[in-house]
Coordinates of C-alpha atoms and ligand atoms in Angstrom, one line a residue:
M1 CA -23.8 6.7 6.4
T2 CA -22.8 9.1 9.1
D3 CA -22.9 12.8 8.2
L4 CA -19.7 14.8 7.8
A5 CA -20.6 17.1 10.8
A6 CA -20.2 14.2 13.2
F7 CA -16.6 13.7 12.1
H8 CA -15.9 17.5 11.8
T9 CA -16.9 17.9 15.4
L10 CA -14.3 15.3 16.3
L11 CA -11.7 17.0 14.2
R12 CA -12.3 20.4 15.9
G13 CA -11.4 18.9 19.3
N14 CA -8.2 20.1 20.9
S15 CA -5.6 19.2 18.2
P16 CA -6.6 15.5 17.9
R17 CA -3.9 13.0 17.4
I18 CA -4.8 11.0 14.3
L19 CA -3.6 7.6 13.1
A20 CA -4.5 6.4 9.6
I21 CA -4.3 2.8 8.3
V22 CA -4.6 2.8 4.6
G23 CA -5.2 0.0 2.1
A24 CA -5.5 -0.7 -1.6
G25 CA -8.9 1.1 -1.8
L26 CA -7.1 4.5 -1.5
S27 CA -5.3 3.9 -4.8
A28 CA -8.3 2.4 -6.6
S29 CA -9.4 5.7 -8.0
S30 CA -5.9 6.2 -9.3
G31 CA -6.6 3.1 -11.4
L32 CA -4.7 0.5 -9.5
P33 CA -6.5 -2.8 -8.8
T34 CA -7.2 -3.7 -5.2
F35 CA -5.7 -6.7 -3.6
R36 CA -8.8 -8.9 -3.1
G37 CA -12.2 -9.1 -4.7
A38 CA -12.5 -8.3 -8.4
G39 CA -9.2 -6.5 -8.4
G40 CA -7.3 -9.2 -6.8
L41 CA -7.0 -11.7 -9.6
W42 CA -4.0 -11.9 -11.9
R43 CA -4.4 -14.3 -14.7
N44 CA -6.1 -17.1 -12.6
Y45 CA -4.1 -16.5 -9.5
E46 CA -5.2 -14.7 -6.4
S47 CA -2.8 -11.9 -5.8
T48 CA -2.2 -13.2 -2.2
S49 CA -1.1 -16.5 -3.6
L50 CA 1.7 -14.8 -5.6
A51 CA 2.8 -12.6 -2.6
T52 CA 4.7 -15.4 -0.7
P53 CA 8.2 -16.6 -0.5
G54 CA 7.0 -20.1 -1.5
A55 CA 5.5 -18.8 -4.8
F56 CA 8.8 -17.1 -5.6
A57 CA 10.8 -20.2 -4.8
R58 CA 8.5 -22.3 -7.0
D59 CA 8.3 -20.0 -9.9
P60 CA 10.3 -16.8 -9.7
A61 CA 9.6 -15.9 -13.3
L62 CA 5.8 -16.0 -12.8
V63 CA 6.1 -13.9 -9.6
W64 CA 8.4 -11.4 -11.4
L65 CA 5.9 -11.1 -14.3
F66 CA 3.2 -10.3 -11.7
Y67 CA 5.3 -7.6 -10.0
T68 CA 6.6 -6.3 -13.3
W69 CA 2.9 -5.8 -14.4
R70 CA 2.2 -4.0 -11.1
R71 CA 5.3 -1.8 -11.4
H72 CA 4.4 -0.9 -15.0
M73 CA 0.9 0.1 -13.9
C74 CA 2.2 2.2 -11.1
L75 CA 4.3 4.2 -13.6
Q76 CA 1.1 5.1 -15.5
V77 CA -1.0 6.5 -12.6
D78 CA -1.1 9.6 -10.5
P79 CA -2.1 10.3 -6.9
N80 CA -5.8 11.1 -6.3
G81 CA -7.7 13.4 -4.0
G82 CA -7.5 11.0 -1.1
H83 CA -3.6 10.9 -1.2
A84 CA -3.6 14.7 -1.4
A85 CA -6.0 15.1 1.5
L86 CA -3.9 12.8 3.7
A87 CA -0.7 14.7 2.7
A88 CA -2.5 18.0 3.6
L89 CA -3.5 16.6 7.0
A90 CA 0.1 15.5 7.6
K91 CA 1.3 19.1 6.9
A92 CA -1.5 20.5 9.1
R93 CA -1.0 18.2 12.0
G94 CA 2.7 17.4 11.8
G95 CA 3.7 15.0 14.6
G96 CA 0.0 14.7 15.6
F97 CA -0.6 12.5 12.6
L98 CA 0.9 9.2 11.4
C99 CA -0.1 7.3 8.3
L100 CA 0.5 3.6 8.0
T101 CA 0.1 2.5 4.4
Q102 CA -0.2 -1.2 3.4
N103 CA 0.1 -0.1 -0.2
V104 CA 3.4 -0.8 -2.1
D105 CA 2.3 1.4 -5.0
S106 CA 5.4 3.4 -5.4
E107 CA 5.2 6.0 -8.0
C108 CA 8.3 7.5 -9.5
L109 CA 9.2 10.8 -11.0
P110 CA 11.9 11.2 -13.7
T111 CA 14.1 12.0 -10.8
A112 CA 14.7 8.4 -10.0
E113 CA 17.7 9.2 -7.9
L114 CA 15.4 10.3 -5.1
S115 CA 15.5 7.9 -2.2
P116 CA 13.4 6.7 -0.6
P117 CA 11.4 6.4 -3.9
P118 CA 8.4 8.8 -4.1
D119 CA 5.2 6.8 -4.1
L120 CA 1.6 7.8 -4.6
H121 CA 1.5 9.2 -1.1
E122 CA 4.7 11.0 -1.5
R123 CA 4.0 12.3 -5.0
A124 CA 0.9 13.8 -3.4
G125 CA 3.3 15.7 -1.1
H126 CA 2.9 13.5 2.0
P127 CA 5.9 14.3 4.3
T128 CA 7.9 11.1 4.6
D129 CA 8.3 11.5 8.4
T130 CA 4.6 10.9 9.0
L131 CA 4.3 8.0 6.5
R132 CA 5.2 4.3 7.2
H133 CA 5.2 1.7 4.3
L134 CA 4.2 -1.3 6.3
H135 CA 4.6 -3.7 3.4
G136 CA 7.6 -2.2 1.5
R137 CA 7.6 -0.7 -2.0
L138 CA 7.3 -2.0 -5.5
F139 CA 10.4 -0.2 -6.8
D140 CA 12.7 -1.6 -4.1
V141 CA 14.6 -4.6 -5.5
K142 CA 16.2 -6.9 -3.0
C143 CA 18.8 -9.6 -3.4
S144 CA 17.6 -13.0 -2.1
R145 CA 21.1 -13.9 -1.0
C146 CA 22.9 -10.8 0.4
K147 CA 19.7 -8.7 1.0
K148 CA 21.3 -5.7 -0.8
T149 CA 18.3 -3.5 -1.7
E150 CA 18.3 -1.0 -4.5
Y151 CA 15.8 1.5 -5.8
N152 CA 15.2 0.6 -9.5
T153 CA 12.5 2.0 -11.7
D154 CA 13.5 0.2 -14.9
D155 CA 10.5 -1.0 -16.7
P156 CA 11.0 -3.9 -17.3
L157 CA 14.0 -4.6 -15.0
V158 CA 15.4 -7.1 -17.5
P159 CA 14.4 -7.8 -21.2
A160 CA 13.0 -11.2 -20.4
L161 CA 10.2 -9.5 -18.4
A162 CA 9.1 -7.2 -21.2
A163 CA 5.8 -9.0 -21.8
A164 CA 4.5 -7.6 -18.5
S165 CA 5.5 -4.0 -19.4
V166 CA 3.6 -3.5 -22.6
D167 CA 0.5 -1.3 -23.0
V168 CA -2.1 -2.8 -25.3
A169 CA -4.0 -0.2 -27.3
D170 CA -7.4 -1.9 -27.4
G171 CA -7.7 -3.7 -24.1
E172 CA -5.8 -6.0 -21.8
N173 CA -2.2 -7.2 -22.0
P174 CA -2.4 -10.8 -23.5
L175 CA -0.3 -11.8 -20.5
L176 CA -3.4 -11.5 -18.3
D177 CA -5.3 -14.1 -20.3
P178 CA -4.9 -17.3 -18.4
S179 CA -5.6 -19.3 -21.5
R180 CA -2.3 -18.0 -23.0
P181 CA 1.0 -19.5 -21.9
V182 CA 3.3 -17.2 -20.0
P183 CA 6.7 -16.6 -21.7
Q184 CA 9.3 -19.2 -20.8
I185 CA 12.0 -17.3 -18.8
T186 CA 15.0 -19.0 -17.3
A187 CA 16.3 -18.1 -13.9
S188 CA 19.5 -16.7 -15.5
E189 CA 17.3 -14.2 -17.4
L190 CA 15.8 -12.8 -14.2
P191 CA 17.2 -9.8 -12.3
H192 CA 20.4 -10.6 -10.4
C193 CA 22.4 -8.7 -7.7
S194 CA 25.3 -6.6 -8.9
S195 CA 27.2 -7.4 -5.8
C196 CA 26.9 -11.2 -5.2
G197 CA 25.1 -12.4 -8.3
G198 CA 22.2 -13.7 -6.3
I199 CA 18.7 -13.6 -7.8
Q200 CA 16.8 -10.5 -6.9
R201 CA 13.2 -10.3 -5.7
P202 CA 10.6 -7.5 -5.2
G203 CA 11.5 -5.5 -2.1
V204 CA 8.0 -6.0 -0.5
V205 CA 6.9 -7.9 2.6
W206 CA 5.3 -11.2 1.6
F207 CA 2.8 -13.2 3.6
G208 CA 4.7 -15.2 6.2
E209 CA 7.5 -12.6 6.3
N210 CA 8.1 -10.2 9.2
L211 CA 7.6 -6.5 8.8
D212 CA 10.5 -4.2 9.6
S213 CA 10.8 -4.5 13.4
R214 CA 12.4 -1.1 13.9
M215 CA 9.5 0.5 12.0
L216 CA 7.0 -1.4 14.1
R217 CA 8.7 -0.2 17.3
E218 CA 8.6 3.4 16.0
V219 CA 4.9 3.0 15.3
D220 CA 4.2 1.6 18.8
A221 CA 6.2 4.4 20.4
W222 CA 4.1 7.0 18.5
I223 CA 0.9 5.3 19.5
D224 CA 1.9 4.9 23.2
A225 CA 3.4 8.4 23.5
K226 CA 0.1 10.1 24.0
P227 CA -3.6 9.1 23.6
V228 CA -4.7 8.7 20.0
D229 CA -8.0 10.5 19.4
I230 CA -9.0 9.2 16.0
V231 CA -8.0 6.2 13.9
L232 CA -8.9 6.4 10.2
V233 CA -9.3 3.0 8.5
I234 CA -9.2 3.9 4.8
G235 CA -9.9 1.6 1.8
T236 CA -8.8 -1.6 3.5
S237 CA -10.6 -4.9 4.1
S238 CA -8.7 -5.1 7.4
V239 CA -7.8 -8.8 7.0
V240 CA -4.0 -8.5 7.0
Y241 CA -2.1 -8.4 10.2
P242 CA -0.4 -6.8 11.9
A243 CA -1.9 -3.8 10.0
A244 CA -5.5 -4.7 10.9
G245 CA -4.5 -5.0 14.6
Y246 CA -4.0 -1.2 15.0
A247 CA -7.7 -0.4 14.7
E248 CA -8.6 -3.4 17.0
R249 CA -6.2 -2.0 19.6
A250 CA -7.6 1.4 19.3
R251 CA -11.1 0.2 19.9
T252 CA -10.0 -1.4 23.2
R253 CA -8.7 2.0 24.2
H254 CA -12.0 3.6 23.3
T255 CA -10.4 5.6 20.5
K256 CA -12.9 6.7 17.9
V257 CA -12.4 4.6 14.7
V258 CA -13.6 6.1 11.5
T259 CA -14.0 3.8 8.5
V260 CA -13.9 5.0 4.9
N261 CA -14.8 2.3 2.4
L262 CA -16.6 1.8 -0.9
D263 CA -18.4 -1.3 0.4
P264 CA -21.4 -0.6 2.6
E265 CA -20.9 -4.1 4.1
T266 CA -17.2 -3.8 4.8
E267 CA -15.9 -6.0 7.5
A268 CA -13.4 -3.3 8.4
A269 CA -16.1 -1.4 10.3
E270 CA -17.3 -2.4 13.8
P271 CA -20.3 -1.2 15.8
G272 CA -19.5 2.2 17.3
D273 CA -17.3 3.3 14.4
L274 CA -18.1 6.3 12.3
V275 CA -18.6 4.8 8.9
Y276 CA -18.4 6.7 5.6
V277 CA -19.3 4.7 2.5
G278 CA -17.9 5.9 -0.8
D279 CA -14.7 6.5 -2.8
A280 CA -11.9 7.5 -0.5
A281 CA -10.6 9.9 -3.2
Q282 CA -13.8 11.8 -2.9
L283 CA -14.6 11.4 0.7
L284 CA -11.3 12.2 2.3
P285 CA -11.0 15.8 1.0
A286 CA -14.5 16.5 2.4
L287 CA -13.9 14.7 5.7
L288 CA -10.5 16.4 6.4
A289 CA -11.5 19.9 5.2
P290 CA -11.7 21.5 8.6
L291 CA -8.0 20.8 9.1
T292 CA -6.7 21.0 5.6
T293 CA -8.4 23.8 3.8
S294 CA -6.8 27.3 4.0
S295 CA -9.8 28.8 5.8
S296 CA -9.1 26.3 8.6
L297 CA -5.4 26.6 8.7
Ligands
BV8_1 C1 3.7 -11.1 9.8 C2 2.9 -6.7 0.0 C3 4.9 -12.3 11.5 C4 3.0 -7.7 -1.1 C5 1.2 -7.5 1.5 C6 -2.8 -12.8 12.8 C7 -4.0 -13.4 12.5 C8 -4.2 -14.0 11.2 C9 -3.1 -14.0 10.3 C10 -1.9 -13.5 10.7 C11 -1.8 -12.9 11.9 N1 -0.5 -12.4 12.0 C12 0.2 -12.7 10.8 C13 -0.7 -13.4 10.0 C14 -0.4 -13.9 8.7 C15 -0.5 -12.8 7.6 C16 -2.0 -12.4 7.5 O1 -2.3 -11.3 8.0 N2 -2.7 -13.2 6.7 C17 -4.1 -12.8 6.5 C18 -4.4 -12.9 5.0 C19 -5.0 -13.7 7.3 N3 0.3 -11.7 7.9 C20 1.6 -11.8 7.5 O2 2.1 -12.8 7.0 C21 2.5 -10.5 7.8 N4 3.7 -10.9 8.4 O3 2.7 -10.9 10.5 O4 4.9 -11.6 10.2 C22 4.3 -13.6 11.2 C23 5.0 -14.4 10.2 C24 4.4 -15.7 10.0 C25 3.3 -16.2 10.7 C26 2.7 -15.3 11.6 C27 3.2 -14.1 11.9 C28 2.8 -9.9 6.4 C29 1.6 -9.3 5.8 C30 2.1 -8.5 4.5 C31 1.7 -9.2 3.3 N5 2.0 -8.3 2.1 N6 1.6 -6.7 0.5 C32 2.2 -7.1 -2.3 O5 1.6 -6.1 -2.2 O6 2.3 -7.8 -3.4 S1 -0.4 -7.4 2.1 C33 -1.5 -7.0 0.8 O7 -2.8 -6.9 1.5 C34 -1.3 -5.6 0.2 O8 -0.3 -4.8 0.8 C35 -2.6 -4.9 0.6 O9 -2.6 -3.5 0.8 C36 -2.9 -5.6 1.9 C37 -4.2 -5.5 2.5 O10 -5.2 -5.6 1.6 P1 -6.1 -4.2 1.4 O11 -5.2 -3.1 1.2 O12 -7.1 -4.2 2.5 O13 -6.8 -4.5 0.0 P2 -8.1 -5.3 -0.3 O14 -8.2 -5.5 -1.8 O15 -8.1 -6.5 0.6 O16 -9.3 -4.4 0.2 C38 -9.5 -3.2 -0.5 C39 -10.6 -2.5 0.3 O17 -10.8 -1.2 -0.2 C40 -11.9 -3.2 0.3 O18 -12.5 -3.2 1.6 C41 -12.8 -2.4 -0.7 O19 -14.2 -2.4 -0.3 C42 -12.2 -1.0 -0.5 N7 -12.3 -0.1 -1.6 C43 -12.2 -0.4 -2.9 N8 -12.2 0.7 -3.7 C44 -12.3 1.8 -2.8 C45 -12.4 1.3 -1.5 N9 -12.5 2.0 -0.4 C46 -12.6 3.4 -0.6 N10 -12.5 4.0 -1.8 C47 -12.4 3.2 -2.9 N11 -12.4 3.8 -4.2
ZN2 ZN1 23.4 -10.0 -3.4

C-alpha cells in the first residue's frame, strides 16, 4: 500500500482540483451492506437483479419489500469518518472539489421537510453544491405514470410493506430468509401517486435507465472547465457505468487516480494509481488531513 506521504505531496500541490467517485464501500462502515459480494444478496436475489424496471414490472411488491428494507436500514445508521472527511474537503476546496456518489443511501433527520433529502453525505455536512447523486436517492418516491416525485421518509410507506421495516431483536428479519414466503401484497396495497393514482416506485436510477442528463452535463462541464489534478475512487468496484467511466477518462488525461478500497485485489485500481487498502471510514480522514484539519486550513 502506498504511504500517506505520497498522497499528501499531491495534495499540497497548488490547490489541486479533485474529483471523487464514491461507491457502497464508503457506507459499509456505517452498517449498510454493499451492492455486490457478500453484501449484495437479499433473500436469494442479487441486488442488481432487483434494481431494474423489469424486476419492478414483474413483481413490484418484491421490489418494494427490497427497497423498504434498505430505506429502513438507512434510517438506523449514521455517517462515518469517511463521509465527514469528504464533507470537510468540500468545505476546504469549494469549487475545486466535486463528489459523485453512486450511493442512494439517503439518511433523514426528523426535519423531513428538508429538500433535497439529507443523506449520509449531507448529514456529514457535505455542501450540496459539490455533491451529485448519480443514481438517485432511496427516499425519493416517483410515480410510474406521471413521474411526480416526492420526498417521503415514512417507514414503511404503506402498511402492506411493514414486514420489511421491522427490527428483530436477536438477529435477522425473517423476511431475509429465502426459505420463508414473502408476504402476499396486492398491487392496490402498494404506494400510489396522490395526483394520478399511478403506482409509485423508488426514485432511484435502475440498470438500463438513463441518469439525469442535465446532471451529467454539469459534471462534464466541471471536468472540462480546468484540468483535474486528482481523481479519488472510493469504495467502489467500478463496474457500473457511466460512473466507472470517469476514472477511465481521467487516466487517459494522465490525471492521478487514487483508489481507496478494502479489497487489496480490487479491480477498481489500475497500474499507476496510488492505491490505499483499508476501510474508507478510517483512511479518508488520514489521507485528506493536509486539507481538512484546522492546522492546514
Ligand atoms: C445507463 C441505484 C444509458 C439502484 C444503481 C458500459 C459498459 C457496460 C455496461 C454499461 C455501459 N453503459 C451502461 C451499461 C449498463 C449498466 C451497467 O453499468 N451495467 C454494469 C453492471 C455492467 N449501466 C446502466 O444501466 C446505467 N444507465 O448507462 O443509461 C444506457 C441505458 C441502457 C443501456 C446502455 C446504456 C444505470 C446504472 C445505475 C444502476 N443503479 N443504483 C439501487 O441502488 O438500488 S448502481 C448500484 O451499483 C449502486 O448504486 C452501487 O453504488 C453501484 C456501484 O456498486 P458499488 O458502489 O461499486 O458497490 P459494490 O458492492 O459493487 O462494491 C463495493 C466496493 O467497496 C468493493 O470494491 C469493496 O471491496 C469495497 N469496500 C467494501 N467495504 C469497504 C470498501 N472500500 C472501502 N472501505 C470499506 N469499508
Ligand atoms: Zn402520478
